Short mmCIF file of C-alpha atoms and ligand atoms in Angstrom, two decimals:
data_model
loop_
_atom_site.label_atom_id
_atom_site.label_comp_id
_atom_site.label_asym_id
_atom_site.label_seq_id
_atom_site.Cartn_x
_atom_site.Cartn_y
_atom_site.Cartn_z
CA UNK A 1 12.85 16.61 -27.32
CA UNK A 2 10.82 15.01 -24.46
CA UNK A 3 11.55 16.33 -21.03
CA UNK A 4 12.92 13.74 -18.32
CA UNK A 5 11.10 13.37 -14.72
CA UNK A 6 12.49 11.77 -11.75
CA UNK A 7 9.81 10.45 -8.99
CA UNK A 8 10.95 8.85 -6.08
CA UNK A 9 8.16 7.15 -4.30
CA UNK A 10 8.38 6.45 -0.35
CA UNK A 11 5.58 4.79 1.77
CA UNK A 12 1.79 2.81 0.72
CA UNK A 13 1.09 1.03 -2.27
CA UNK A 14 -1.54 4.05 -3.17
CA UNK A 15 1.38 6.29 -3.09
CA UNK A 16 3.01 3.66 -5.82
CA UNK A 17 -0.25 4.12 -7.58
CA UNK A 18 -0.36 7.89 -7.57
CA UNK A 19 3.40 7.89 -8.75
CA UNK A 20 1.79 6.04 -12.02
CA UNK A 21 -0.39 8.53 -12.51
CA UNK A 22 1.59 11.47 -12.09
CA UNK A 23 3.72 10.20 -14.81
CA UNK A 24 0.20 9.01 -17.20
CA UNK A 25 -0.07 13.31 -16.23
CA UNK A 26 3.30 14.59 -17.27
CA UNK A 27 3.52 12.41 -20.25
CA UNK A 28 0.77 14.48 -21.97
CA UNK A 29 2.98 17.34 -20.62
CA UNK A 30 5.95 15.82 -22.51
CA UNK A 31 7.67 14.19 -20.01
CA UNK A 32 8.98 10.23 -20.01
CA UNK A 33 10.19 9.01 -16.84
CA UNK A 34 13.89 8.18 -16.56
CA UNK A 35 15.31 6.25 -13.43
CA UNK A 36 18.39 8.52 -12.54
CA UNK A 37 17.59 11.57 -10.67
CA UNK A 38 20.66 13.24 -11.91
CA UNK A 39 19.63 12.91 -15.85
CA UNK A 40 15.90 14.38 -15.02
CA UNK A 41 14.47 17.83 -15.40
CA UNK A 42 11.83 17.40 -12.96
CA UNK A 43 12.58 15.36 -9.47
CA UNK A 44 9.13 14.63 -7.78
CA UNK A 45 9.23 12.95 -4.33
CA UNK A 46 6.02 11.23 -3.54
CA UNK A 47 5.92 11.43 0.41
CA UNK A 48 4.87 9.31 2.84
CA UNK A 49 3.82 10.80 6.31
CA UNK A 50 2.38 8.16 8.14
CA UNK A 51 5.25 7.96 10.44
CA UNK A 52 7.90 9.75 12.47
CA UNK A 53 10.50 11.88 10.83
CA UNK A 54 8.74 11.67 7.46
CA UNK A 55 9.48 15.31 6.76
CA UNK A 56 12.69 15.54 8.09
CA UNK A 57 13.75 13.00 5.82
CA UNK A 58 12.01 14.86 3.27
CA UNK A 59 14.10 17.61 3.32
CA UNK A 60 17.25 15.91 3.60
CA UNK A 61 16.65 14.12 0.69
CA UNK A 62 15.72 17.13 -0.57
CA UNK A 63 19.07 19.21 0.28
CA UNK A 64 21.31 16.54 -1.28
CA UNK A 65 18.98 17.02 -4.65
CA UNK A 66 19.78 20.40 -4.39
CA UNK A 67 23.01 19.80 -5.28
CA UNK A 68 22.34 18.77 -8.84
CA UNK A 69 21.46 21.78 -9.45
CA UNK A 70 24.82 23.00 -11.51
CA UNK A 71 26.82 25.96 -9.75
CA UNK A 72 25.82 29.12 -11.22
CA UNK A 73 23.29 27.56 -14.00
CA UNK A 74 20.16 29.41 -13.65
CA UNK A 75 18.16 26.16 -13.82
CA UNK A 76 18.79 22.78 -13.09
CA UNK A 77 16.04 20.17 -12.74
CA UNK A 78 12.82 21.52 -11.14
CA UNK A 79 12.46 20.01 -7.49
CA UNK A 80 8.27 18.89 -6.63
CA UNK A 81 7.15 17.50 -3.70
CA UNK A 82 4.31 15.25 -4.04
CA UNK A 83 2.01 13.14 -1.75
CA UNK A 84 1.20 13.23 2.27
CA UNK A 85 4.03 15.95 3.46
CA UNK A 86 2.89 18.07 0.69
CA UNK A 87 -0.32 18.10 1.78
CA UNK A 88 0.41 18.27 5.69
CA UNK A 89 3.41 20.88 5.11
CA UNK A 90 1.92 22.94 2.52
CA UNK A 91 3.53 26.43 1.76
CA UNK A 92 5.70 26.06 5.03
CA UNK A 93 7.71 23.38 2.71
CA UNK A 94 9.26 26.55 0.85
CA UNK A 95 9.86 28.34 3.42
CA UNK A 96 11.96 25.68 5.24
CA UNK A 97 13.60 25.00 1.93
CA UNK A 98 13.32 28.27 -0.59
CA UNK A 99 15.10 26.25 -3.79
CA UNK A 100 11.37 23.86 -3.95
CA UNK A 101 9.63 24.68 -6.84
CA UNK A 102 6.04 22.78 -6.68
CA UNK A 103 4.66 21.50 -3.74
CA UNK A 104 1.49 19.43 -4.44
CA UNK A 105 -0.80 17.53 -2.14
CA UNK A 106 -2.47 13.71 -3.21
CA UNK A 107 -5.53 15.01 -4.56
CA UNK A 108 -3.94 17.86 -6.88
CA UNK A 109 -1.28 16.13 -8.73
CA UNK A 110 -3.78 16.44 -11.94
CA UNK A 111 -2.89 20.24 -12.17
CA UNK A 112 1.02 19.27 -11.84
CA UNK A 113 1.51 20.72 -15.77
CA UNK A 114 -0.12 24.01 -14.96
CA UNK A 115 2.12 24.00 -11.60
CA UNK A 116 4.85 23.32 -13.21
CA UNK A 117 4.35 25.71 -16.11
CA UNK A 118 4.03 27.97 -13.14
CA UNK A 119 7.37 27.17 -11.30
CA UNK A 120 9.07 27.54 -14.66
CA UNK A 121 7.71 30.89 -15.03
CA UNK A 122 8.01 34.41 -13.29
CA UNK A 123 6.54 33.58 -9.95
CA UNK A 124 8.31 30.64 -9.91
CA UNK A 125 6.82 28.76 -6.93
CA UNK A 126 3.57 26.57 -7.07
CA UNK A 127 1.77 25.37 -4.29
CA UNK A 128 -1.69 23.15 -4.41
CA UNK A 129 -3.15 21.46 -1.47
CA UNK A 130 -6.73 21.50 -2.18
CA UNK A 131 -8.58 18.96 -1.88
CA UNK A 132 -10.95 19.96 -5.24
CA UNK A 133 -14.95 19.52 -5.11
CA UNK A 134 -14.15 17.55 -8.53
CA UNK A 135 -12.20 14.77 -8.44
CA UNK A 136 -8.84 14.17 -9.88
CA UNK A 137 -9.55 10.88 -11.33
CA UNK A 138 -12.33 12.38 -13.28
CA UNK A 139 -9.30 14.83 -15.11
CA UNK A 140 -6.49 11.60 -15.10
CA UNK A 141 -5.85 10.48 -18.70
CA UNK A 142 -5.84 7.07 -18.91
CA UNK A 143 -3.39 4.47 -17.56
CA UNK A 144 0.06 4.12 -19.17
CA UNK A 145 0.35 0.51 -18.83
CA UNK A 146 4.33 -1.45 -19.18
CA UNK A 147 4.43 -4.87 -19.26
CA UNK A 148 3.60 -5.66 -15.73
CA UNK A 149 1.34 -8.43 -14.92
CA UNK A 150 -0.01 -6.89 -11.37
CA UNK A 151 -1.41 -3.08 -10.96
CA UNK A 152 -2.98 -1.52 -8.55
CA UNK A 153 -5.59 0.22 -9.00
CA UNK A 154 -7.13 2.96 -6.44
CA UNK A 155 -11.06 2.88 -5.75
CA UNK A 156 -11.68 4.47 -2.87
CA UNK A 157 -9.27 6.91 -1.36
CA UNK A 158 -9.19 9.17 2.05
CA UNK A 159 -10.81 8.14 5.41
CA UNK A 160 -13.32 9.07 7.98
CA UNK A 161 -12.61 6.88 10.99
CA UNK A 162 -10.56 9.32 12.46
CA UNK A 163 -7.98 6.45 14.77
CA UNK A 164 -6.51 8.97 17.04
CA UNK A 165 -3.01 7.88 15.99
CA UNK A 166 -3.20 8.68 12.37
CA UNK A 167 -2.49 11.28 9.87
CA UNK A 168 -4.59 10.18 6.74
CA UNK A 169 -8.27 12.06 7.63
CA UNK A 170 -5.48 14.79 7.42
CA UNK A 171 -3.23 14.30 4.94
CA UNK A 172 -5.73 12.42 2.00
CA UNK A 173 -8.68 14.06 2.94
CA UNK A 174 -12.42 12.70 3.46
CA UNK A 175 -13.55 9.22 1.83
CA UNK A 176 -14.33 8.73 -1.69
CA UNK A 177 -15.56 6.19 -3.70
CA UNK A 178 -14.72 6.27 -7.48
CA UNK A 179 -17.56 5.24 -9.53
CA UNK A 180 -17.83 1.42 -10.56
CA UNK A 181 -17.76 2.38 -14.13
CA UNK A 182 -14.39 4.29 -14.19
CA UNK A 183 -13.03 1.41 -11.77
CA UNK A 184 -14.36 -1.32 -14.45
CA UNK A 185 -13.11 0.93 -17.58
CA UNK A 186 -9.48 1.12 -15.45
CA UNK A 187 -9.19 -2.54 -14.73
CA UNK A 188 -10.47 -3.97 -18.32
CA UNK A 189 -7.61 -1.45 -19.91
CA UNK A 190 -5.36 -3.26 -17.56
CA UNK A 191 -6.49 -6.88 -18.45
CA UNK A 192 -6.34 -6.12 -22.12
CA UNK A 193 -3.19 -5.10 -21.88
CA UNK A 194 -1.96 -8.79 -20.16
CA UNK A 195 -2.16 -7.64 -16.40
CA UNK A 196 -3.43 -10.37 -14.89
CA UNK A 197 -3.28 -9.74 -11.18
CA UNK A 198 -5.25 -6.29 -9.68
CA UNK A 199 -5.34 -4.90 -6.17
CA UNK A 200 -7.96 -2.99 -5.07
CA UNK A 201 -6.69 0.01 -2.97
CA UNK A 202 -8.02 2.21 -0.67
CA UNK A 203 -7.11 3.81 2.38
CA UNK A 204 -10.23 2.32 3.63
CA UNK A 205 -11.24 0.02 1.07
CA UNK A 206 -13.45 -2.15 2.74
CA UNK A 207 -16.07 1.10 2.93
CA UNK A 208 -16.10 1.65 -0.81
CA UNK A 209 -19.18 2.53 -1.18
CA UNK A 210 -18.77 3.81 -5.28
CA UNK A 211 -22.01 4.84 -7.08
CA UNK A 212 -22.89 1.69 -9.63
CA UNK A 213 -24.30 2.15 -13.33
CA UNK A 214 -27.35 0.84 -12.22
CA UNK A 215 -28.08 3.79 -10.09
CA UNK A 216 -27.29 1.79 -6.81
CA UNK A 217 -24.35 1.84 -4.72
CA UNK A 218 -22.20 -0.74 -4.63
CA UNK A 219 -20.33 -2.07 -1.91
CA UNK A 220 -16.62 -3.74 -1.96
CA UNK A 221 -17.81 -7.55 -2.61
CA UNK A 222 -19.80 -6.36 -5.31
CA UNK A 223 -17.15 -4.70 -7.07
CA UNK A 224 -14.70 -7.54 -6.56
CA UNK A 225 -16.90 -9.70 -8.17
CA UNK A 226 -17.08 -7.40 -11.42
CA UNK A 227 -13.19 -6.65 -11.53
CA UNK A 228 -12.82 -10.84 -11.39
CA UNK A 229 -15.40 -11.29 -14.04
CA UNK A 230 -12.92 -9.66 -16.21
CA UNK A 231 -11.45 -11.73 -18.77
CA UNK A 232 -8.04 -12.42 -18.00
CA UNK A 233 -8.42 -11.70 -14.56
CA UNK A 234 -6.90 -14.32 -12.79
CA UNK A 235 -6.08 -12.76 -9.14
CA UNK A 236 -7.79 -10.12 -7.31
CA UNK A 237 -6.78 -9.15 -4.21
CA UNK A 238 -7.55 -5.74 -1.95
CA UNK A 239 -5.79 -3.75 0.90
CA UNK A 240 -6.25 -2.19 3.29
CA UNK A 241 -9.56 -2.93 5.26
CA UNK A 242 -10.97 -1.36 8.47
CA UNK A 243 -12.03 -4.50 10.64
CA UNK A 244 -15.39 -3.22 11.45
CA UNK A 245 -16.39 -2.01 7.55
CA UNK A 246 -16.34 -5.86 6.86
CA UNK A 247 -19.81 -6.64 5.76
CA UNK A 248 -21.35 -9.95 5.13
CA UNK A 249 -21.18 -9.51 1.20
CA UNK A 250 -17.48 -9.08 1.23
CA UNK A 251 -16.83 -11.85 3.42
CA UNK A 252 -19.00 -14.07 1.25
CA UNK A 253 -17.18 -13.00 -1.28
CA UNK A 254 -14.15 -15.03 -0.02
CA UNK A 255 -15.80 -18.08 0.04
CA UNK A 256 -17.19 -17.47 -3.22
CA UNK A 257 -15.26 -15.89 -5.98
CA UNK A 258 -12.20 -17.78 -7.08
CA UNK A 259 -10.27 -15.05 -8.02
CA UNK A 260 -10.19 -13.55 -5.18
CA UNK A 261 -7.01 -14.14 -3.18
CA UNK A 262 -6.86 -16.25 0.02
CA UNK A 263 -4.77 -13.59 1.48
CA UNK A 264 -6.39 -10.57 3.84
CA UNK A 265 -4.36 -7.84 5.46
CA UNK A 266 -6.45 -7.23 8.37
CA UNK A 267 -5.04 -4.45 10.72
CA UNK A 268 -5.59 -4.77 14.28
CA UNK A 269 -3.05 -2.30 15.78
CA UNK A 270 -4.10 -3.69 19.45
CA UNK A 271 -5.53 -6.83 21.07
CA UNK A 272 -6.30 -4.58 23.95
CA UNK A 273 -10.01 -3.15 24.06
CA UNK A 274 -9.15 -0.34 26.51
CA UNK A 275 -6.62 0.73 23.64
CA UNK A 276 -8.54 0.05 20.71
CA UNK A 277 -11.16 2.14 22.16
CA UNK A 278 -8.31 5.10 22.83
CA UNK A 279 -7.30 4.41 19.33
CA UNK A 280 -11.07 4.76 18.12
CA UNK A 281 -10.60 1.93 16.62
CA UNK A 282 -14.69 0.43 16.79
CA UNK A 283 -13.69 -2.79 17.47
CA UNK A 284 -12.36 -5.27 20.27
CA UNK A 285 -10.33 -8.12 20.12
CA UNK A 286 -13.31 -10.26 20.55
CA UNK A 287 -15.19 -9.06 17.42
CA UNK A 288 -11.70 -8.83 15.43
CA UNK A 289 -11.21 -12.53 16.11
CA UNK A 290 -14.84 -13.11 15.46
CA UNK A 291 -14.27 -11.61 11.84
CA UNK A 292 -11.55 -13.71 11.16
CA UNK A 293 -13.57 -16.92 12.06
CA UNK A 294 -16.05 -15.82 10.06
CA UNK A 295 -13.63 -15.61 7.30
CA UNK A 296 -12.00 -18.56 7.38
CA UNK A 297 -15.12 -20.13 7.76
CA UNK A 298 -15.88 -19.30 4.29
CA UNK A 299 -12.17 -19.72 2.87
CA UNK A 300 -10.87 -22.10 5.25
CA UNK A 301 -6.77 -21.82 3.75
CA UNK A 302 -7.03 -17.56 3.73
CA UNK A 303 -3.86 -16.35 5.64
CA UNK A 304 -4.13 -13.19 7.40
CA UNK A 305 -1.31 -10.12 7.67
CA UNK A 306 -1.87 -7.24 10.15
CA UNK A 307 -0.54 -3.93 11.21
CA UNK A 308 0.29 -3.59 14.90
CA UNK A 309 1.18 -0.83 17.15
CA UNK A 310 2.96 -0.57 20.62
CA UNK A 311 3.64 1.58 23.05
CA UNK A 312 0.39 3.95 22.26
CA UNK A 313 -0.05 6.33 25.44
CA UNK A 314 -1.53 4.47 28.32
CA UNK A 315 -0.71 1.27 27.04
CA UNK A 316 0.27 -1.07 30.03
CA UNK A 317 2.56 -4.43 30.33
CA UNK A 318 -1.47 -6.18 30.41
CA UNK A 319 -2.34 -4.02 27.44
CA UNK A 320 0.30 -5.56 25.36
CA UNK A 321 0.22 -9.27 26.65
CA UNK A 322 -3.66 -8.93 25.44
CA UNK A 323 -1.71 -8.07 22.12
CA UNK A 324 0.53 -11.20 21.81
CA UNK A 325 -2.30 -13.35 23.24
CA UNK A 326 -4.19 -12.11 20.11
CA UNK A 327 -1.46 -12.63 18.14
CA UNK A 328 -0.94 -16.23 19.30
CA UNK A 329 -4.70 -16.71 18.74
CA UNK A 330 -5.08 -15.77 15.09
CA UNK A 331 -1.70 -16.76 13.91
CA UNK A 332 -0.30 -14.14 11.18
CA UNK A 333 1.20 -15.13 7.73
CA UNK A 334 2.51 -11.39 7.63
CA UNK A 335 2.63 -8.48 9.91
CA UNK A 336 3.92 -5.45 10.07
CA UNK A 337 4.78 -3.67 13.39
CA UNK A 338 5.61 -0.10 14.32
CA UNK A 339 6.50 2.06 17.70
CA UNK A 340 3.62 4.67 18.64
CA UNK A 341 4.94 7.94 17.17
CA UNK A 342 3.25 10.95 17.75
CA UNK A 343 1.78 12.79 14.47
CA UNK A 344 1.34 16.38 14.65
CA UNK A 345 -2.14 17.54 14.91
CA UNK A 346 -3.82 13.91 15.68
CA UNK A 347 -5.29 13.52 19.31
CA UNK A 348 -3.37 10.77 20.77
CA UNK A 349 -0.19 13.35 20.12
CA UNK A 350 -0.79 15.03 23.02
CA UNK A 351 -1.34 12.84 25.63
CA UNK A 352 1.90 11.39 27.93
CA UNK A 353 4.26 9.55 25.91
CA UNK A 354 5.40 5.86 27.43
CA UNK A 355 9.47 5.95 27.62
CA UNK A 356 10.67 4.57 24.20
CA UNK A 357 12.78 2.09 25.85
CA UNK A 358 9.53 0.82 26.65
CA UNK A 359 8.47 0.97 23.21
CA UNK A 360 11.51 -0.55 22.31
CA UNK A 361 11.37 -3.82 24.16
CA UNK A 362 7.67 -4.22 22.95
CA UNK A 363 8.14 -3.96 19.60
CA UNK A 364 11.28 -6.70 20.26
CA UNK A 365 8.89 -8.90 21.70
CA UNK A 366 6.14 -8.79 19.31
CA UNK A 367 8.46 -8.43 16.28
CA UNK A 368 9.66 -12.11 17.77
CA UNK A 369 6.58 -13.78 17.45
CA UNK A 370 5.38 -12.61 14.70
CA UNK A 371 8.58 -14.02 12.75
CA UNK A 372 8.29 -16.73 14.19
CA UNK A 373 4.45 -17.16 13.04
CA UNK A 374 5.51 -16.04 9.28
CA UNK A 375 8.50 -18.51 9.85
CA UNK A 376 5.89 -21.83 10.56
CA UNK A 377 3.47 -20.28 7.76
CA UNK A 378 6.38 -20.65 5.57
CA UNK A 379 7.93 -24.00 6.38
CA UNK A 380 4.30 -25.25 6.33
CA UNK A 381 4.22 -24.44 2.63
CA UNK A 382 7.09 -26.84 1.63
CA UNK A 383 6.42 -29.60 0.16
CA UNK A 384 2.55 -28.11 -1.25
CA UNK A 385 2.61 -26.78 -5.28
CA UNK A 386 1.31 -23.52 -5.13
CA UNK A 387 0.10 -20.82 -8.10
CA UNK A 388 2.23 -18.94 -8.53
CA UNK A 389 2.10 -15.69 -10.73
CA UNK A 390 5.82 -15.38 -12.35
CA UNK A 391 6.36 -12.07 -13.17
CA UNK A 392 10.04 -11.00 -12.46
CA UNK A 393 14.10 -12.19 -13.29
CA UNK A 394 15.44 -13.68 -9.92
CA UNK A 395 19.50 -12.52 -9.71
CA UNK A 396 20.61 -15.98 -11.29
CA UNK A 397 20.46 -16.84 -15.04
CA UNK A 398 17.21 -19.02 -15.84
CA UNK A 399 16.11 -17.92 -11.98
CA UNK A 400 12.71 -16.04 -12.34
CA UNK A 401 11.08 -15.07 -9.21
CA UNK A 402 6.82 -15.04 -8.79
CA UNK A 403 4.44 -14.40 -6.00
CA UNK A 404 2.47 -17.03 -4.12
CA UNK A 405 -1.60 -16.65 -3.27
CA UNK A 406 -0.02 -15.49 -0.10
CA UNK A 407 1.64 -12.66 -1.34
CA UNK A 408 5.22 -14.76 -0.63
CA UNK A 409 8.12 -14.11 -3.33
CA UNK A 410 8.71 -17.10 -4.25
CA UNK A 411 12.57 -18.29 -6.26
CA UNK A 412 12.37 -20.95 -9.03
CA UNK A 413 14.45 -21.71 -12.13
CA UNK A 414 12.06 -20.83 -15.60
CA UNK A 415 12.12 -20.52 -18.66
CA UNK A 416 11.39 -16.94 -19.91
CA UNK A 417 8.41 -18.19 -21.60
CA UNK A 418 6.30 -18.42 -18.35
CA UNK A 419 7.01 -14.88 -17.44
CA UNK A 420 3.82 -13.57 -16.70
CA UNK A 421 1.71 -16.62 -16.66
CA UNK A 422 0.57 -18.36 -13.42
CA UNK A 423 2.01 -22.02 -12.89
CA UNK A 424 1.97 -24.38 -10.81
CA UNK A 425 5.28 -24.59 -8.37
CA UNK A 426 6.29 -27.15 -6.03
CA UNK A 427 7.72 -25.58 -3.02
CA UNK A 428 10.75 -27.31 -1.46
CA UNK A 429 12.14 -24.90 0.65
CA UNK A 430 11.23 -22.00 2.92
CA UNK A 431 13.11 -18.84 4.03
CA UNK A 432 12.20 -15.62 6.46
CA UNK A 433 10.73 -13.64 3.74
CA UNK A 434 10.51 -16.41 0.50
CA UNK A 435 10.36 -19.83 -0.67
CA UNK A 436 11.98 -21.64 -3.50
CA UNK A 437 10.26 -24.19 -5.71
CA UNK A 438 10.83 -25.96 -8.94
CA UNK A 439 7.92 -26.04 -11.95
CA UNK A 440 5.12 -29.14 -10.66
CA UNK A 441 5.57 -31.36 -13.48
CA UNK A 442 9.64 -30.99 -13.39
CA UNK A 443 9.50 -31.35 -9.90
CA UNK A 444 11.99 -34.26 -9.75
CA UNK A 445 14.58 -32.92 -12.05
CA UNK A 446 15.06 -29.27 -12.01
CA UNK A 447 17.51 -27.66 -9.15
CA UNK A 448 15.83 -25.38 -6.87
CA UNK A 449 16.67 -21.68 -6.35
CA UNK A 450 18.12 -21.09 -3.27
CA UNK A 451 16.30 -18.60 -1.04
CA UNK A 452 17.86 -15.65 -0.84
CA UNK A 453 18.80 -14.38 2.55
N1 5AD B 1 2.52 5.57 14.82
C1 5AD B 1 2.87 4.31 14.54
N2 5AD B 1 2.28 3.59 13.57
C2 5AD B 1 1.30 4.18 12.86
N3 5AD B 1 0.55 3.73 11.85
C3 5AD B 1 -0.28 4.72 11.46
N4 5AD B 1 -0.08 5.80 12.20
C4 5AD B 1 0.90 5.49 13.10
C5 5AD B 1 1.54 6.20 14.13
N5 5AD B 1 1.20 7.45 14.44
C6 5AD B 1 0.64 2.38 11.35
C7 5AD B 1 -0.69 1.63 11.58
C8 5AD B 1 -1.29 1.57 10.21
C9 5AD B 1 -0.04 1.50 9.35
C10 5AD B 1 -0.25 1.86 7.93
O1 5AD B 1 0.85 2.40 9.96
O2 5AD B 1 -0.40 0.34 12.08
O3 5AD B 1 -2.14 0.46 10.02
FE1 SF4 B 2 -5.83 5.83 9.53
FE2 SF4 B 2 -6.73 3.45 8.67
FE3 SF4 B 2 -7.68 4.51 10.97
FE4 SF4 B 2 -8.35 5.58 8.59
S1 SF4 B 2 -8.89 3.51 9.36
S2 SF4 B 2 -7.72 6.72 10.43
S3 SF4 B 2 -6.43 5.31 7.42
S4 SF4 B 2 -5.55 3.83 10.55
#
């Protein structure tokens, strides 16, 4: 009888990705993936540690699992950690909590049978955080592919920009590029399957640089126009770029390739350059708002999300209003906003920490406008009929619920038949987070879903 795993998956969509292939890995090991931690005999948690208290939650999480363990059986489901505190924790992880079986770090999860086998066995510990000369991809079987209409698909993983805020370097390891034939082989199995919608991920995807079959390398814009040559391809869309690694092919590549989505999440982190250039970020605000002229010179409707951080050390009041004027001046769809928190080991962790009330109030304030910017992009969608890529029930009966160009979830009563096809949607009303909309050519009869929340 097949073996049942458990993975619970916290943080990036890469992380979402690698949870995918760790189960493609321990199917050929005779496992099928159940969604009830307390039926499984393996429980992997794929960890996230870009932030604070990522481990501690870890091992909370990881002392009420314990617990399924029956009393006095001598086995109960195997316990793994998986992903970035795996890799930054290492060994120490079973130390700190002696009932962990595997601990295995993002570029190992390939050898989880033989790790496992391992745990199971005398020793009965396994720990691998190498990061291997040989790729993993290069041992992956292929993609297990459900019925979903959008994957992701990694092509370029670690980084070497080193911000001095941030973990990755650390935790994923130096940049790679997989080759443009493996990509191309990954996202046609995808497409002939009925996916219809692929992200390109990397940590720092904008710097794929992946060797091509020609012999040359190719850049990002290159391979986007390959993955959207693909028949049945209908969306392509990529995350997350490094401002600076923006090169004129890619951004030509907006203007030019249809598939490609009109939606960019663009991290900034700072619209201050005396905090940029503590973050090591190689850009100001001035060439980060050039960029995105550029951009929307080519694509004129392409909405832009962003990643922002306050309260680094040594940022002033003047430091962040340069931040909101930024803000003001681009004008986000999306954002996504975070306190400074120190990460072990990275270089702006040991300089003086600003009081977190301070970091508190900032965050308030920039948290304000940006909701209010993703609140206008929103209303200004009502009354336009928009693509959108159905692909999900919504709570009601007849209620499905899709996703826009811009990445909004958008409510609509449809038939089951469209599931998985893009149509055209009339949006008539806007929420926070979603819209609602009614099928184009219905427009004038069908009821609207409400927006949730
Ligand atoms: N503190 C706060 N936010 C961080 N991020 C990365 N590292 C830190 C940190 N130490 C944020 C950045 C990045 C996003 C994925 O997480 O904004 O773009
Ligand atoms: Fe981290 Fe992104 Fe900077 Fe790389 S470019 S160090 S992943 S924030």
């Amino acid at each position: 009888m097949a073996k049942k795993l458990y993975i619970q998956t916290y943080g990036c969509q890469m992380n979402v990705y690698d949870s995918a292939r760790i189960a493609d890995v321990m199917a050929e090991a005779g496992y099928d993936v159940v969604d009830a931690a307390d039926q499984a005999d393996l429980i992997i948690l794929n960890t996230c540690h870009i932030r604070e208290k990522a481990a501690e939650k870890v091992y909370s999480e990881l002392g009420r699992l314990r617990r399924l363990r029956r009393p006095g059986a001598a086995s109960g489901p195997l316990l793994a950690v998986a992903g970035c505190v795996a890799q930054a924790e290492g060994g120490e992880m079973i130390s700190r909590a002696p009932f962990l079986d595997v601990v295995v770090g993002p570029q190992a999860y390939h050898r989880l049978p033989e790790l496992v086998a391992q745990a199971e066995g005398a020793t009965g510990k396994a720990v691998d955080t190498a990061f291997p000369a040989k790729s993993k991809f290069d041992a992956l079987p292929d993609p297990h592919v459900d019925g979903r209409r959008g994957a992701f698909l990694t092509v370029q993983e670690g980084c070497d920009r080193f911000c001095t805020f941030c973990v990755v370097p650390y935790t994923r390891g130096a940049e790679y590029s997989r080759p443009v034939v493996q990509v191309l082989r990954e996202a046609q199995r995808y497409a002939g399957v009925g996916v219809v919608e692929i992200t390109l991920l990397g940590q720092n995807v904008n710097a794929y640089h992946g060797p091509g079959p020609d012999g040359a390398e190719w850049r990002l814009g290159r391979l986007i126009r390959a993955v959207a040559a693909i028949d049945g391809i209908a969306r392509v869309r990529y995350t997350t770029s490094y401002p600076a690694d923006h090169d004129d092919d890619l951004i030509a590549a907006h203007g030019e390739v249809t598939e490609l989505m009109p939606y960019l999440h663009l991290p900034v982190q700072s619209g201050s350059d005396r905090i940029l250039k503590a973050m090591n970020r190689r850009q100001t605000a001035a060439s980060y708002l050039r960029l995105v002229e550029r951009l929307r010179a080519v694509r004129p409707d392409l909405a832009l999300s962003s990643d922002f951080i306050v309260g680094f050390p040594g940022e002033t009041e003047a430091d962040f209003a340069a931040t909101l004027r930024l803000v003001e001046e681009v004008g986000f769809a999306q954002a996504y906003s975070f306190k400074y928190s120190p990460r072990p080991g990275t270089p702006a962790a040991d300089a003086a920490q600003l009081p977190e009330a301070v970091k508190t109030e900032r965050l308030a304030v920039l948290q304000c406008l940006l909701d209010r910017q993703q609140r206008a992009f929103n209303d200004a969608c009502v009354g336009r009929v928009l693509p959108v890529l159905i692909d999900g029930d919504g709570r009601k009966p007849g209620q499905r619920v899709g996703r826009s160009p811009y990445l909004q979830a958008v409510h609509l009563p449809a038939p089951a038949s469209l599931l998985g096809k893009i149509t055209d949607v009339r949006i008539v009303s806007a929420g926070g987070n979603s819209l609602a909309g009614v099928l184009a050519e219905q427009g004038t009869v069908a009821t609207a879903a409400e927006v949730p929340g």
